[in-house]
XYZ file of C-alpha atoms in Angstrom:
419
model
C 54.888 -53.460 -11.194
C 56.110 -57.169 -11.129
C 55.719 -57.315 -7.391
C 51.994 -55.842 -7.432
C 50.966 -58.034 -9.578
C 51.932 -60.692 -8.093
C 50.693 -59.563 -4.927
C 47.025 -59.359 -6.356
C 47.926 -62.879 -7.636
C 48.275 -63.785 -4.380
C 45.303 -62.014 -2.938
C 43.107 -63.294 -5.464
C 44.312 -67.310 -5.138
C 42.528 -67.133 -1.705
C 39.836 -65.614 -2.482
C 37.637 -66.538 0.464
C 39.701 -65.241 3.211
C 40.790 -61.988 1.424
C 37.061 -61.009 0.986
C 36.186 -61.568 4.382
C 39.519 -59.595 5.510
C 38.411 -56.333 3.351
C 34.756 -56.913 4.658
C 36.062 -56.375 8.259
C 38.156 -53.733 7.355
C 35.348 -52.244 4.985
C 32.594 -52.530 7.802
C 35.160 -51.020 10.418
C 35.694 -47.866 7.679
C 32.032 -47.630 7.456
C 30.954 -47.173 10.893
C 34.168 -44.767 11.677
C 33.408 -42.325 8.465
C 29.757 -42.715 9.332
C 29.422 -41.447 12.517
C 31.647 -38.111 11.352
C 29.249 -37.783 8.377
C 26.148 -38.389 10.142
C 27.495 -36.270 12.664
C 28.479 -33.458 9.931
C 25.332 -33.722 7.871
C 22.944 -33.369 11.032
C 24.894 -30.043 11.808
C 24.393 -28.826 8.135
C 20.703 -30.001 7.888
C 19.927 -28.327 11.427
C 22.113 -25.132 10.399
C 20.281 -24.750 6.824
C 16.834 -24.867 8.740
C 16.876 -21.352 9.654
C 18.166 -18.538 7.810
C 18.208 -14.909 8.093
C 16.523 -15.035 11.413
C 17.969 -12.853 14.515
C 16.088 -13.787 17.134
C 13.794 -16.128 18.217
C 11.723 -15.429 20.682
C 9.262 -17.807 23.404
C 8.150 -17.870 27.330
C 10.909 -18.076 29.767
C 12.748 -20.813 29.664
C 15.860 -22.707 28.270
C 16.801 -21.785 24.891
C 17.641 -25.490 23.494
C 13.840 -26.661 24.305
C 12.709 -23.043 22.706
C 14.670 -23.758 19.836
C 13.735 -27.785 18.875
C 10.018 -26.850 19.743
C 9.469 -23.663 17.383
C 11.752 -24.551 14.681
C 12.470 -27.882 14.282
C 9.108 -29.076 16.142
C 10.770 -31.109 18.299
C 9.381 -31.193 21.841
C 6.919 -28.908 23.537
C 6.792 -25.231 24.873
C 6.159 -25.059 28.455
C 4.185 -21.993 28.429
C 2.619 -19.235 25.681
C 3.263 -15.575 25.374
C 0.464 -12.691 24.814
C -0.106 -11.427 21.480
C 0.552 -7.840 23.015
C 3.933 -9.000 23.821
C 4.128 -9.986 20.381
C 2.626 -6.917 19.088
C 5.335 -4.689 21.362
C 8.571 -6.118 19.708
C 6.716 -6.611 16.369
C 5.975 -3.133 15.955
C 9.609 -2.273 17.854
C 11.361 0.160 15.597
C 14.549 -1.984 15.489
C 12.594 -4.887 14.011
C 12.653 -5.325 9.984
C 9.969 -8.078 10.403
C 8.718 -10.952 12.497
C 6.956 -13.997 12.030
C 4.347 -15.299 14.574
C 4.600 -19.119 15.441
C 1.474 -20.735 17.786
C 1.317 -24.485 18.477
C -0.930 -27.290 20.285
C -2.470 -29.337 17.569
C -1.517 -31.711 15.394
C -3.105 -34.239 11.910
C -2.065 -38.027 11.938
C 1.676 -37.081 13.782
C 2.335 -33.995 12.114
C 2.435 -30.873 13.848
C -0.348 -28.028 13.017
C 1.647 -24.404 12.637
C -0.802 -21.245 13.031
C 1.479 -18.066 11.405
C 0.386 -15.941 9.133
C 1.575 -14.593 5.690
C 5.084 -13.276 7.306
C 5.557 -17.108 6.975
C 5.221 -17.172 3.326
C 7.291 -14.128 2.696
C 9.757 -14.037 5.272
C 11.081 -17.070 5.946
C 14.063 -18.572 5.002
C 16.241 -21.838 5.052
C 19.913 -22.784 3.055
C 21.185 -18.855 3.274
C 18.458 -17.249 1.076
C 15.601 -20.278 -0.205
C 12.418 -19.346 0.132
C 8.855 -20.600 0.906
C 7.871 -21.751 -2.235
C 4.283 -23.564 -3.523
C 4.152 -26.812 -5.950
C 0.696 -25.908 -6.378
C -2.358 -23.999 -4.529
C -2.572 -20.541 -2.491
C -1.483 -18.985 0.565
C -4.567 -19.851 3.365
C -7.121 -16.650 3.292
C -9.713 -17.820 4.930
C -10.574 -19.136 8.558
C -10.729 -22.768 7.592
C -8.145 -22.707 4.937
C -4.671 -25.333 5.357
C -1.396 -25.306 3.340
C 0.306 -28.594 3.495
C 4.324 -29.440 3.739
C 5.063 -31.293 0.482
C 5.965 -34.384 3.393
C 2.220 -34.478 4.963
C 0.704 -34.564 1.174
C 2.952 -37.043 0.100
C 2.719 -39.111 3.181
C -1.149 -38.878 3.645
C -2.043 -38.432 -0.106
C -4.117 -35.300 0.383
C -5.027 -32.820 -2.721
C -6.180 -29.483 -2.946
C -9.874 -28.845 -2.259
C -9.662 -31.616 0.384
C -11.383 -31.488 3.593
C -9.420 -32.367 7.218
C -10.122 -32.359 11.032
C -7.349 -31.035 13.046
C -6.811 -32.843 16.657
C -6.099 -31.170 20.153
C -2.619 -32.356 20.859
C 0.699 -33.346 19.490
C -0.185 -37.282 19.895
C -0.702 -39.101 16.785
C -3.527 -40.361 17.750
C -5.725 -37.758 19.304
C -9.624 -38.491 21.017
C -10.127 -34.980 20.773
C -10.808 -34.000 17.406
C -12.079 -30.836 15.776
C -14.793 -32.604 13.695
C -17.195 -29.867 13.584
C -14.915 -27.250 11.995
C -12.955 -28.816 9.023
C -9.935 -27.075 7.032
C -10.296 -26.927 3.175
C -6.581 -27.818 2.021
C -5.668 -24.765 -0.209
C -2.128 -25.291 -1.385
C 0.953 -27.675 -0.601
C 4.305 -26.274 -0.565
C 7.539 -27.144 -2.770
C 9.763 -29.922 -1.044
C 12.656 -27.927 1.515
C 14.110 -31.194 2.869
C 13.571 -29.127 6.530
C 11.046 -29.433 9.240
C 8.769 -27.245 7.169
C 7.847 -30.289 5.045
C 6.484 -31.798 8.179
C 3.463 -29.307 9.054
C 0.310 -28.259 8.406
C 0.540 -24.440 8.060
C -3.332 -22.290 9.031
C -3.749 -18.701 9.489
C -3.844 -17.575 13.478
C -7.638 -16.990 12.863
C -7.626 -20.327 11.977
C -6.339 -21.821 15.346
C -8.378 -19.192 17.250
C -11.615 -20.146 15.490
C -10.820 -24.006 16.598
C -10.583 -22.951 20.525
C -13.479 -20.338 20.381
C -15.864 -22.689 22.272
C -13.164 -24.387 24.287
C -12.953 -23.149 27.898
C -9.362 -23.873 29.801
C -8.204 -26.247 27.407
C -11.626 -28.368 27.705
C -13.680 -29.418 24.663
C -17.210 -27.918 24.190
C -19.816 -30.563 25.514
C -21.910 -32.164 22.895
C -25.023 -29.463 21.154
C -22.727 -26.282 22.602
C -20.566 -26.162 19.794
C -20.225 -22.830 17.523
C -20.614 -24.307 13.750
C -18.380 -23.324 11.761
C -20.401 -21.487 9.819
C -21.300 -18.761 12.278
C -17.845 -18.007 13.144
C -16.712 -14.436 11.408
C -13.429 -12.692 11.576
C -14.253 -10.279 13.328
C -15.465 -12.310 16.167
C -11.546 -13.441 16.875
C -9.506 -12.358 18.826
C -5.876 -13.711 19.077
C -4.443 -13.977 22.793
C -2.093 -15.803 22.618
C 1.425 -17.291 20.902
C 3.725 -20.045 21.219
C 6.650 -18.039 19.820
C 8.139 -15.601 16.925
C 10.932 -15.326 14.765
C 12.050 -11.752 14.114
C 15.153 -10.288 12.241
C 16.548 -7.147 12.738
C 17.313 -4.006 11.071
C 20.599 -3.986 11.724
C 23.166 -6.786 13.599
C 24.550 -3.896 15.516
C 20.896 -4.213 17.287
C 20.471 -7.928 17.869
C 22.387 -8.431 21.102
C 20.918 -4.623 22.156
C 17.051 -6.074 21.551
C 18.135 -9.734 22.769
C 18.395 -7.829 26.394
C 15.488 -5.749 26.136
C 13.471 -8.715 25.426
C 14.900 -10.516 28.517
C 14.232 -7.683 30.524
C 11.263 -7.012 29.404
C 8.534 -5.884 32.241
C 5.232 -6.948 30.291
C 6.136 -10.714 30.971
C 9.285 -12.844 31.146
C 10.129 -13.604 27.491
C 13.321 -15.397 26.269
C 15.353 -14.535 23.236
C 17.885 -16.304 22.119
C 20.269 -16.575 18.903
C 19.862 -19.288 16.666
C 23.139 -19.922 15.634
C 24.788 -19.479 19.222
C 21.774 -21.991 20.976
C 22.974 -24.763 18.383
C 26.484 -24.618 18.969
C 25.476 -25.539 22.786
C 23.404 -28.482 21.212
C 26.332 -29.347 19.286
C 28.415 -29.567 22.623
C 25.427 -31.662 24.187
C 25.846 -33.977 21.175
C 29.248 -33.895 21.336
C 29.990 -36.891 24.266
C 28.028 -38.852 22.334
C 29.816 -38.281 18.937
C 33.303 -39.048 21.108
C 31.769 -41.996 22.578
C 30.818 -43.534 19.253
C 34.076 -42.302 17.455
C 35.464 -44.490 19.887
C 33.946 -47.352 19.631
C 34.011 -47.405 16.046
C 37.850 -47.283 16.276
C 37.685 -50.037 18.081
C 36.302 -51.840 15.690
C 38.579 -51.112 12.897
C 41.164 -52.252 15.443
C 39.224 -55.698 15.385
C 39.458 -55.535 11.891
C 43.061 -54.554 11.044
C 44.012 -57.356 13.612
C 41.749 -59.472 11.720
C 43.799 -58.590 8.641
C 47.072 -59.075 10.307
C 46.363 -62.753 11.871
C 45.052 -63.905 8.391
C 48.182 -62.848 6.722
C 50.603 -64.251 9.956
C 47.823 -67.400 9.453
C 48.861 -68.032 5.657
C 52.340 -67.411 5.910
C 52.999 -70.678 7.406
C 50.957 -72.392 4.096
C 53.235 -69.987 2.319
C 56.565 -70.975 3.151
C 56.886 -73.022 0.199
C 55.284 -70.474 -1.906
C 58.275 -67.898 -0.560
C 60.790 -70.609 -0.730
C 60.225 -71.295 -5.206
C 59.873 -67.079 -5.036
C 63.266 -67.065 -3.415
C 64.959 -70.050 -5.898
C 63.566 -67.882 -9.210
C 65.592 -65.042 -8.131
C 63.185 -62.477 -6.103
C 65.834 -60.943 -3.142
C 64.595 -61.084 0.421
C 63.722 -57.415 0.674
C 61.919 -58.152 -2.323
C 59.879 -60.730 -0.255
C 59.309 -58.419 2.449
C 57.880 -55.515 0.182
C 55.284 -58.033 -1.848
C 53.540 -59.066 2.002
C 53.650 -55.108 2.682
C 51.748 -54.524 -0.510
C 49.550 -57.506 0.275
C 48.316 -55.803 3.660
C 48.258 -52.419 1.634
C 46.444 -53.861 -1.231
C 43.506 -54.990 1.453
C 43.819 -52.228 3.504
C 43.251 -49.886 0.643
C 40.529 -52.250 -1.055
C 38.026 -52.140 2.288
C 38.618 -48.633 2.979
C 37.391 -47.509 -0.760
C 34.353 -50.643 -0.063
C 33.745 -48.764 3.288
C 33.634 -45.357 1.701
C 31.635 -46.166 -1.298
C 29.111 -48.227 0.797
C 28.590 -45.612 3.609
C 28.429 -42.550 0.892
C 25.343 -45.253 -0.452
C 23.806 -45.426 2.776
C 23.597 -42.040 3.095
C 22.096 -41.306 -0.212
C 19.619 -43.939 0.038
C 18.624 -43.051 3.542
C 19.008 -39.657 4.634
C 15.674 -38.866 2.994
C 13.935 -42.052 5.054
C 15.830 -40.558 7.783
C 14.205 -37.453 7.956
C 10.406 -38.235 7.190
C 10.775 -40.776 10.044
C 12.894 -39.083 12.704
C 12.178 -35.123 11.777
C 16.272 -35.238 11.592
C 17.525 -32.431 9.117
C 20.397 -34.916 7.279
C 22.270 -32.858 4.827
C 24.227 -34.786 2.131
C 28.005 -33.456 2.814
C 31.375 -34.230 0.569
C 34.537 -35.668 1.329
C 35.589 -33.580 4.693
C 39.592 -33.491 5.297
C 38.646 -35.492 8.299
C 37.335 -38.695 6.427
C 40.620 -38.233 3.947
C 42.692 -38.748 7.119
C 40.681 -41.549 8.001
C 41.592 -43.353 4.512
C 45.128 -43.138 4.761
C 45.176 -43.787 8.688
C 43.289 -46.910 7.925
C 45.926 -47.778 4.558
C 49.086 -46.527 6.551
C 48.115 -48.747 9.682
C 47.662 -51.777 7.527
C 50.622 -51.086 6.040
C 52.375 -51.334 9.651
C 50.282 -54.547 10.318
C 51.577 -56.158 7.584
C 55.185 -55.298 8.018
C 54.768 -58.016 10.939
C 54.079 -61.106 8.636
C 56.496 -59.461 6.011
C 59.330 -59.167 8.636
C 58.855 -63.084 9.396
C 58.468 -63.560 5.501
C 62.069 -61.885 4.928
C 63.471 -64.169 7.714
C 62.579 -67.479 6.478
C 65.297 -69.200 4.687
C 65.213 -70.957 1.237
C 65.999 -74.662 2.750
C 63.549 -73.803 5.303
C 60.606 -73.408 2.757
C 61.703 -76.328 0.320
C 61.637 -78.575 3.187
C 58.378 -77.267 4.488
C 55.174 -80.022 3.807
């Protein structure tokens, strides 16, 4: 207990260059534990997105893009599928339900979802949540919009407020739908997912935009259809951009998976939700190996940093071991205060590192998310960043045998002659 006092003693008379040694080490920590958490709480976030969901279904094509387009809004589909398609599998006798997904416009940068109230009932994210409202109604009508808690927050919108949708994903659009406004009719509870970043309308809704839009061309100015005039009965839905379906059973999944990738009507893609982000995982994964390693390089740089400040003082200190050496301390003694000097700071910027990057995390993952549409899931203490901690301690530990070693060499006449 002597010795460790004394050690912090020591620490603390240079203060300047111990602080700067456990910022190194503290900023190494941070980057190294960072990358596995960001890496483990973008896994959980993108995981807890979708839940209870089979299948999802799209045009032919690969499943990553079908995936990052229909659930997480990332990206574009490359082509739609007919609503009879939909209609076939919706209605297939294996299905429990499904939940029609069609895409194209967008409000200030956030994407416009047409679905319909399958969405509201169906749908689920973190195992078994589900679609709830802070305040307003499901959309009935034509014209009627339900807001992610994100796009009211963001844009300040309330209910009874009016909006014009725009043709296109880019935020800012010069085709708008001006002459057929949506009446804002409720805003959903926060779910810290990609659903907090849409505007959600009925399918009638998104049909009734197009109706006087001919091959993806705008209506020329006095040949509009107001608003007004447009019934329900007058719609007709074509077309999706996907669908989510779950099945009766998960003895059926894989069975229905093939019939849908078989299937004659058109060539349709299904693809498991779970299985299609473990290959995003692997995409991700030379880039999680490539910062791992360059974060361990830097807390290289900074237990080196550690170790040439202690082998730096020690020739200061030679007087300082010498009077330790006349009041009686042994020279193994000697040796095992500079170990717990290099332990001390070791062990001091890994719990700096730790605490700050846990911070970070909580102050930004939210930031993160509304910015980036990244899913960042606060995660605990894995048993990877544990063996981080004491990797980082145990190697400064070895560092500091080096200075200790030299320390334990020098001789008492050698020190009290020292200047």
């Amino acid at each position: 207990m002597t010795l460790l006092l004394l050690a912090y003693k020591s620490l603390k008379s240079r203060a300047v260059t111990t602080s700067l040694t456990i910022f190194s080490i503290a900023l190494s920590v941070m980057l190294l534990v960072g990358v596995d958490r960001v890496r483990q709480g973008t896994q959980a976030g993108f995981s807890g997105t979708l839940s209870q969901t089979d299948l999802v279904v799209g045009a032919r094509g690969g499943s990553l893009p079908l995936l990052l387009y229909s659930v997480f809004h990332i990206g574009t589909g490359t082509n739609d599928i007919s609503y009879a398609s939909y209609q076939h599998f919706r209605d297939h006798p294996a299905v429990q339900w499904t939940i029609p997904i069609s895409l194209g416009d967008s409000h200030h940068g956030f994407r416009v979802v047409a679905t319909d109230d399958n969405f509201y009932e169906h749908y689920r994210f973190r195992r078994d949540h589900s679609i709830q409202f802070a305040s307003g109604i499901r959309p009935e009508g034509i014209f009627d919009a339900v807001l992610g808690s994100e796009v009211a927050a963001s844009l300040h919108y309330e209910l009874g407020q009016k909006i014009v949708l725009s043709h296109g994903l880019e935020r800012t659009s010069l085709q708008n739908h001006e002459d057929k406004p949506f009446t804002v009719v409720g805003i959903l509870a926060r779910t810290s997912t990609p659903v907090d970043r849409a505007i959600y309308i009925t399918l009638y809704g998104d049909e009734a935009m197009h109706i006087d839009w001919k091959d993806g061309t705008a209506p020329a100015p006095g040949e509009e259809i107001p608003a007004s005039k447009i019934r329900k009965e007058d719609l007709h839905i074509d077309q999706i951009s996907a669908f989510l379906l779950r099945t009766k059973s998960r003895v059926s999944t894989l069975l229905l998976q093939r019939e849908i990738n078989t299937y004659k009507g058109e060539p349709l893609t299904a693809i498991i939700p779970a299985y299609t982000l473990q290959d995003l995982w692997s995409v991700l994964g030379y880039a999680d190996v490539a910062l791992s390693i360059v974060s361990a390089s830097v807390l290289v740089v900074g237990l080196l940093a550690m170790l040439i400040a202690l082998y730096t003082a020690l020739n200061e200190r030679r007087r300082e071991v010498a009077v330790l050496r006349a009041i009686g301390l042994h020279a193994r003694q000697i040796f095992t205060l500079f170990v717990m000097e290099s332990a001390l700071i070791s062990a001091a910027g890994t719990a700096v590192g730790l605490t700050a990057i846990y911070l970070l995390l909580w102050l930004f993952h939210t930031p993160v998310e509304t910015r980036f549409g990244i899913p960042l899931a606060m995660v605990g203490v894995s048993q990877r960043v544990i063996l981080y901690s004491f990797g980082v301690i145990f190697a400064g530990v070895l560092l500091g045998c080096i200075p200790a070693m030299r320390a334990y060499r020098n001789g008492l006449i050698d020190g009290l002659n020292a200047h």
